[in-house]
């Protein structure tokens, strides 16, 4: 048992604070090689992680890094630094704490490498960068403890895989390193412990009381379709008025923007309400964070950017606008309210449309039943390994055998085969092409048995490419004016490409007018009172979990819906009358004309990603049957396909054996695969990430990553990058497993209902963003007609 | 017919859907901006190792166009090689294929900004050339007449899809799309290109079928800033 330094015990006592049982347990387990602490939000779990470090450093102070703390959010690292400083300074402990993130200045970074603090707070990306420097062995030689905060969040993405590879490196540099993982409630603690590695022991804190959670009752019913929850603004404002501080969560940035804009139009009392999301400029986000910490805000409209971390003591209500998609995430968001141990969190759900009313009800019941969802994660992805190999080469020469031995100590890579490792190494060195074109120009060369960079100057570029977060390309938005204008935030490049001067869109809650593109900046002017053309930011999309989807299907089977609001029950009854209800062991398809196009709606309830795959596979089949599909769009519940010809028979569209057999060829040419390829190619270092300033403005010099994908498919179909893309797509975006599960369950019980108009359940799909075009005969027919019209209009025909 | 037929400076010409231009009366095929050896140049400079197949892919396309049109003369309208070293580095296999395509034809290498010097390959090299009423050069000249050039890699959009395109502004000039596999594009409404287009200009999109649309002068609804994407 490690004991608290007397100065710190006294400091706690003076405030009448006592350690929670799990905080004491962490002190007792301080010497263990690895510990995973599972505690609810507000349980003081971050402090629990740090207590042994504070005790050890105080007991034997010496220069150098003792504890490394890794958080998924930059803001969290900065916040923890402030929170730790207070007890350290007031109790007079001889401990230096600093943070290091992408926002840390160059001078401070340099000094931190020369003279590291006792406790360094950082992010997975900054750690990867530190480990890629030649002096990493010196910096990390004496590190004793590493604390991974919110490890459940990191474990869900490639950031976690990269972090675990980094940890394997750290363990080699400092064999005595002890690991601590801090996590919110998860469905499978042993899996997370394996991810953390080191044979981690699991400590459970008291989960605390059940949350007080309900659906918000609103004056107006939710709309038939659409997102954003605008209809509920008066009721939400009333809730904000009644509480100290309310967090209003949205699933996407675009929805948060639109909601915030309209909230302010209705905010007659001028309640101080701010907005926070990842597309806003850093200045804008910091302003909101500071105002919130100072208790100056009554509400914040936010997205996943506030899912984790920062301890807002005063939040007493969480409102989730839009369906939660995932029960675990909902529970964690609810935990943002009332960061006091043993007080129930209060939360309200606001469905954005009628579909979401059903999902919200299903989610409420799941929370009450303590049912959490979660999909098991596959083995560590190879694109991340490629990046790790290149980063390791930046730090210095290495032996392949040593690196392989080290990599398989990382939880996600425990089952990595030597052959896969060698393929990745070969890819990093030579490109791994069947045509060995780069023997003279290898990236990595073997000298005296050790692998190293052929051109050491390449290290700078490789370091710039570190990280596994692939941003959608964005452009900065500024107010047009002298001195460059005020930064407002960022928009997606693909969205910017659709703008014509004079178009209006929303950013930071204001309507702006697109003026022009100046180098890589979108210049706008303020345009209050104009109707905005909506900015599509495409926030991260989470698919509705299998658990929730099944619970929604169960809801639909009920003879009546007393627990649902009357409007929704009426809507479901209408569907039952004009068409039929989707059922768990049947697949419902509706076919109908609408606005000059034929439509086919498939109710798969397989989650957004699998519904998208279904869209790809079925449209491909339709193309073969000459039904001229033009495009499709999907939600978590259904896929809507439109085209030029009506579908009158569906059996042949869903033959599972055929779908499976043709999957690879069918997918190969699709935009989803190309998008997946691009992300993996950037991570693996086949394509350089673009950096502001390094990017050329004359675009002739650059070309689409789609061309690389097509070229590889044609000339080198067994290339590692294509293998990685297939693996990636199958488990992430494509999610074919859920289609297989569904179709197996359906076992051929497929119903086609032909109608003369849109059905109640299909209507919402017409307003979904993210329409995916199908390139085929249908589009050729339309292009020909469009060209003819343009030529005729111009008198050139 | 998948090509687009038109008359330029009194000459009947065909814009092929691949991005090549064919002059049937002279049995002349014109391609621009092949950018052979682009991946090798990037690798030499210590950068990314792109799939080294762009020369092969471009030659495949060229071989198909030559087989279809059986030209007696071929003009490569500049930036045929990504740099002069790329012309030296060409693999034996690609060299043999290129030589095979050149055999029995008059082959002209017009110099571009990427390949401004002498090549060791056969064929004639020249800064620009005149054939009948038409002048061929890499970069459009101010006040050009009956001029055919490349360099800009123009792209245009139709029905939601962007594709490399020819730009035809009678009687001044025609600008060819980039023919090479690893080439990006510049939006044809870009001011640099708009300045070269007179009234009544056309954009002819490549694809399955060469399809003409009115040139999208800036400000019209179909113009789109920054439509191309990068390999990033």
Tab-separated table of N, CA, C and O in Angstrom, chain A residues 50-111:
chain	number	residue	atom	x	y	z
A	50	UNK	N	-4.133	9.405	-10.342
A	50	UNK	CA	-2.942	10.194	-10.056
A	50	UNK	C	-2.409	10.033	-8.634
A	50	UNK	O	-1.234	10.306	-8.375
A	51	UNK	N	-3.254	9.608	-7.677
A	51	UNK	CA	-2.830	9.584	-6.272
A	51	UNK	C	-1.517	8.826	-6.059
A	51	UNK	O	-0.613	9.338	-5.402
A	52	UNK	N	-1.367	7.606	-6.626
A	52	UNK	CA	-0.101	6.900	-6.413
A	52	UNK	C	1.094	7.688	-6.958
A	52	UNK	O	2.160	7.692	-6.332
A	53	UNK	N	0.920	8.374	-8.085
A	53	UNK	CA	2.020	9.169	-8.646
A	53	UNK	C	2.392	10.293	-7.702
A	53	UNK	O	3.573	10.534	-7.430
A	54	UNK	N	1.381	11.024	-7.196
A	54	UNK	CA	1.654	12.129	-6.274
A	54	UNK	C	2.425	11.612	-5.063
A	54	UNK	O	3.383	12.232	-4.596
A	55	UNK	N	2.005	10.433	-4.556
A	55	UNK	CA	2.655	9.860	-3.379
A	55	UNK	C	4.107	9.473	-3.682
A	55	UNK	O	5.023	9.818	-2.931
A	56	UNK	N	4.299	8.783	-4.813
A	56	UNK	CA	5.647	8.295	-5.125
A	56	UNK	C	6.624	9.435	-5.401
A	56	UNK	O	7.765	9.416	-4.938
A	57	UNK	N	6.181	10.431	-6.164
A	57	UNK	CA	7.111	11.521	-6.500
A	57	UNK	C	7.480	12.299	-5.238
A	57	UNK	O	8.634	12.653	-5.035
A	58	UNK	N	6.473	12.523	-4.364
A	58	UNK	CA	6.748	13.268	-3.143
A	58	UNK	C	7.703	12.489	-2.230
A	58	UNK	O	8.593	13.064	-1.613
A	59	UNK	N	7.514	11.167	-2.168
A	59	UNK	CA	8.340	10.342	-1.278
A	59	UNK	C	9.795	10.320	-1.744
A	59	UNK	O	10.711	10.293	-0.912
A	60	UNK	N	10.027	10.318	-3.054
A	60	UNK	CA	11.401	10.255	-3.552
A	60	UNK	C	11.561	11.186	-4.738
A	60	UNK	O	11.605	10.740	-5.884
A	61	UNK	N	11.610	12.490	-4.496
A	61	UNK	CA	11.664	13.425	-5.618
A	61	UNK	C	12.975	13.306	-6.394
A	61	UNK	O	14.037	13.237	-5.775
A	62	UNK	N	12.885	13.202	-7.698
A	62	UNK	CA	14.091	13.304	-8.521
A	62	UNK	C	13.680	13.796	-9.900
A	62	UNK	O	12.516	13.677	-10.281
A	63	UNK	N	14.647	14.359	-10.600
A	63	UNK	CA	14.341	14.968	-11.893
A	63	UNK	C	13.926	13.900	-12.896
A	63	UNK	O	14.264	12.727	-12.742
A	64	UNK	N	13.194	14.283	-13.889
A	64	UNK	CA	12.825	13.364	-14.958
A	64	UNK	C	11.360	12.992	-14.913
A	64	UNK	O	10.658	13.230	-13.928
A	65	UNK	N	10.938	12.363	-16.008
A	65	UNK	CA	9.535	12.013	-16.166
A	65	UNK	C	9.192	10.808	-15.282
A	65	UNK	O	9.866	9.791	-15.324
A	66	UNK	N	8.148	10.938	-14.480
A	66	UNK	CA	7.689	9.832	-13.647
A	66	UNK	C	6.383	9.250	-14.199
A	66	UNK	O	6.231	8.036	-14.308
A	67	UNK	N	5.443	10.145	-14.548
A	67	UNK	CA	4.118	9.681	-14.967
A	67	UNK	C	3.707	10.358	-16.267
A	67	UNK	O	3.852	11.562	-16.431
A	68	UNK	N	3.196	9.525	-17.169
A	68	UNK	CA	2.686	10.022	-18.431
A	68	UNK	C	1.178	9.824	-18.391
A	68	UNK	O	0.693	8.734	-18.078
A	69	UNK	N	0.434	10.895	-18.663
A	69	UNK	CA	-1.026	10.800	-18.662
A	69	UNK	C	-1.510	11.047	-20.081
A	69	UNK	O	-1.124	12.034	-20.710
A	70	UNK	N	-2.332	10.136	-20.600
A	70	UNK	CA	-2.812	10.262	-21.975
A	70	UNK	C	-4.322	10.412	-21.985
A	70	UNK	O	-5.028	9.578	-21.416
A	71	UNK	N	-4.787	11.461	-22.641
A	71	UNK	CA	-6.226	11.666	-22.720
A	71	UNK	C	-6.628	11.792	-24.190
A	71	UNK	O	-5.836	12.224	-25.015
A	72	UNK	N	-7.852	11.393	-24.516
A	72	UNK	CA	-8.259	11.514	-25.917
A	72	UNK	C	-8.490	12.958	-26.344
A	72	UNK	O	-8.561	13.233	-27.528
A	73	UNK	N	-8.624	13.883	-25.420
A	73	UNK	CA	-8.931	15.263	-25.774
A	73	UNK	C	-7.846	16.211	-25.296
A	73	UNK	O	-7.393	16.127	-24.163
A	74	UNK	N	-7.483	17.147	-26.175
A	74	UNK	CA	-6.509	18.178	-25.793
A	74	UNK	C	-7.044	18.981	-24.612
A	74	UNK	O	-6.325	19.285	-23.671
A	75	UNK	N	-8.331	19.318	-24.701
A	75	UNK	CA	-8.938	20.166	-23.676
A	75	UNK	C	-8.871	19.487	-22.311
A	75	UNK	O	-8.677	20.133	-21.285
A	76	UNK	N	-8.995	18.154	-22.322
A	76	UNK	CA	-8.977	17.415	-21.069
A	76	UNK	C	-7.592	17.494	-20.435
A	76	UNK	O	-7.459	17.684	-19.223
A	77	UNK	N	-6.555	17.375	-21.253
A	77	UNK	CA	-5.193	17.464	-20.728
A	77	UNK	C	-4.983	18.810	-20.044
A	77	UNK	O	-4.436	18.885	-18.938
A	78	UNK	N	-5.450	19.886	-20.687
A	78	UNK	CA	-5.275	21.221	-20.118
A	78	UNK	C	-6.076	21.354	-18.827
A	78	UNK	O	-5.614	21.952	-17.844
A	79	UNK	N	-7.259	20.771	-18.804
A	79	UNK	CA	-8.127	20.865	-17.644
A	79	UNK	C	-7.553	20.111	-16.447
A	79	UNK	O	-7.577	20.589	-15.319
A	80	UNK	N	-7.009	18.923	-16.721
A	80	UNK	CA	-6.414	18.123	-15.652
A	80	UNK	C	-5.214	18.863	-15.056
A	80	UNK	O	-4.989	18.832	-13.847
A	81	UNK	N	-4.459	19.554	-15.924
A	81	UNK	CA	-3.300	20.300	-15.415
A	81	UNK	C	-3.768	21.337	-14.389
A	81	UNK	O	-3.215	21.453	-13.308
A	82	UNK	N	-4.843	22.063	-14.737
A	82	UNK	CA	-5.368	23.056	-13.790
A	82	UNK	C	-5.833	22.385	-12.500
A	82	UNK	O	-5.528	22.850	-11.408
A	83	UNK	N	-6.548	21.252	-12.642
A	83	UNK	CA	-7.089	20.580	-11.451
A	83	UNK	C	-6.009	20.000	-10.554
A	83	UNK	O	-6.162	19.957	-9.341
A	84	UNK	N	-4.917	19.518	-11.146
A	84	UNK	CA	-3.843	18.922	-10.350
A	84	UNK	C	-3.011	19.991	-9.669
A	84	UNK	O	-2.477	19.787	-8.585
A	85	UNK	N	-2.897	21.122	-10.340
A	85	UNK	CA	-2.027	22.171	-9.808
A	85	UNK	C	-2.478	22.640	-8.446
A	85	UNK	O	-1.654	22.954	-7.589
A	86	UNK	N	-3.795	22.676	-8.258
A	86	UNK	CA	-4.316	23.234	-7.020
A	86	UNK	C	-3.835	22.429	-5.808
A	86	UNK	O	-3.150	22.992	-4.957
A	87	UNK	N	-4.132	21.112	-5.712
A	87	UNK	CA	-3.623	20.378	-4.547
A	87	UNK	C	-2.094	20.396	-4.476
A	87	UNK	O	-1.537	20.513	-3.380
A	88	UNK	N	-1.417	20.311	-5.616
A	88	UNK	CA	0.044	20.264	-5.599
A	88	UNK	C	0.609	21.562	-5.032
A	88	UNK	O	1.465	21.551	-4.147
A	89	UNK	N	0.073	22.687	-5.497
A	89	UNK	CA	0.606	23.974	-5.025
A	89	UNK	C	0.189	24.244	-3.591
A	89	UNK	O	1.003	24.654	-2.774
A	90	UNK	N	-1.090	23.976	-3.289
A	90	UNK	CA	-1.563	24.326	-1.950
A	90	UNK	C	-0.995	23.404	-0.894
A	90	UNK	O	-0.790	23.809	0.250
A	91	UNK	N	-0.722	22.128	-1.258
A	91	UNK	CA	-0.115	21.223	-0.279
A	91	UNK	C	1.406	21.308	-0.345
A	91	UNK	O	2.097	20.620	0.406
A	92	UNK	N	1.918	22.127	-1.243
A	92	UNK	CA	3.361	22.341	-1.333
A	92	UNK	C	4.132	21.107	-1.764
A	92	UNK	O	5.237	20.858	-1.280
A	93	UNK	N	3.587	20.303	-2.691
A	93	UNK	CA	4.290	19.102	-3.135
A	93	UNK	C	5.341	19.487	-4.189
A	93	UNK	O	5.096	20.364	-5.022
A	94	UNK	N	6.498	18.800	-4.171
A	94	UNK	CA	7.585	19.164	-5.095
A	94	UNK	C	7.390	18.521	-6.469
A	94	UNK	O	8.222	17.746	-6.929
A	95	UNK	N	6.289	18.843	-7.130
A	95	UNK	CA	5.937	18.133	-8.366
A	95	UNK	C	5.672	19.141	-9.482
A	95	UNK	O	4.943	20.110	-9.287
A	96	UNK	N	6.273	18.876	-10.647
A	96	UNK	CA	6.029	19.734	-11.809
A	96	UNK	C	5.089	19.017	-12.783
A	96	UNK	O	5.336	17.875	-13.165
A	97	UNK	N	4.006	19.672	-13.160
A	97	UNK	CA	3.019	19.095	-14.084
A	97	UNK	C	2.917	19.991	-15.320
A	97	UNK	O	2.761	21.197	-15.186
A	98	UNK	N	3.010	19.398	-16.512
A	98	UNK	CA	2.837	20.189	-17.732
A	98	UNK	C	2.023	19.391	-18.743
A	98	UNK	O	2.007	18.175	-18.704
A	99	UNK	N	1.363	20.112	-19.633
A	99	UNK	CA	0.678	19.396	-20.710
A	99	UNK	C	1.406	19.644	-22.025
A	99	UNK	O	2.169	20.592	-22.175
A	100	UNK	N	1.193	18.742	-22.973
A	100	UNK	CA	1.827	18.837	-24.282
A	100	UNK	C	0.856	18.283	-25.304
A	100	UNK	O	0.560	17.095	-25.319
A	101	UNK	N	0.325	19.163	-26.131
A	101	UNK	CA	-0.634	18.749	-27.155
A	101	UNK	C	-0.285	19.475	-28.440
A	101	UNK	O	0.712	20.196	-28.503
A	102	UNK	N	-1.101	19.305	-29.455
A	102	UNK	CA	-0.910	20.011	-30.718
A	102	UNK	C	-0.939	21.526	-30.525
A	102	UNK	O	-0.447	22.275	-31.362
A	103	UNK	N	-1.494	21.984	-29.393
A	103	UNK	CA	-1.603	23.424	-29.162
A	103	UNK	C	-0.402	24.005	-28.420
A	103	UNK	O	-0.314	25.212	-28.230
A	104	UNK	N	0.506	23.117	-27.952
A	104	UNK	CA	1.651	23.598	-27.174
A	104	UNK	C	2.655	24.295	-28.097
A	104	UNK	O	2.961	23.796	-29.176
A	105	UNK	N	3.182	25.430	-27.627
A	105	UNK	CA	4.109	26.209	-28.450
A	105	UNK	C	5.443	25.507	-28.656
A	105	UNK	O	5.831	24.629	-27.884
A	106	UNK	N	6.167	25.933	-29.713
A	106	UNK	CA	7.409	25.260	-30.099
A	106	UNK	C	8.482	25.366	-29.013
A	106	UNK	O	9.208	24.403	-28.748
A	107	UNK	N	8.576	26.517	-28.373
A	107	UNK	CA	9.613	26.723	-27.348
A	107	UNK	C	9.401	25.760	-26.191
A	107	UNK	O	10.317	25.078	-25.733
A	108	UNK	N	8.153	25.691	-25.733
A	108	UNK	CA	7.835	24.814	-24.611
A	108	UNK	C	8.083	23.344	-24.967
A	108	UNK	O	8.617	22.592	-24.158
A	109	UNK	N	7.715	22.968	-26.219
A	109	UNK	CA	7.938	21.583	-26.647
A	109	UNK	C	9.418	21.232	-26.577
A	109	UNK	O	9.797	20.165	-26.111
A	110	UNK	N	10.239	22.143	-27.038
A	110	UNK	CA	11.673	21.905	-27.084
A	110	UNK	C	12.202	21.738	-25.662
A	110	UNK	O	12.967	20.830	-25.371
A	111	UNK	N	11.745	22.643	-24.788
A	111	UNK	CA	12.207	22.590	-23.404
A	111	UNK	C	11.748	21.294	-22.737
A	111	UNK	O	12.503	20.677	-21.977
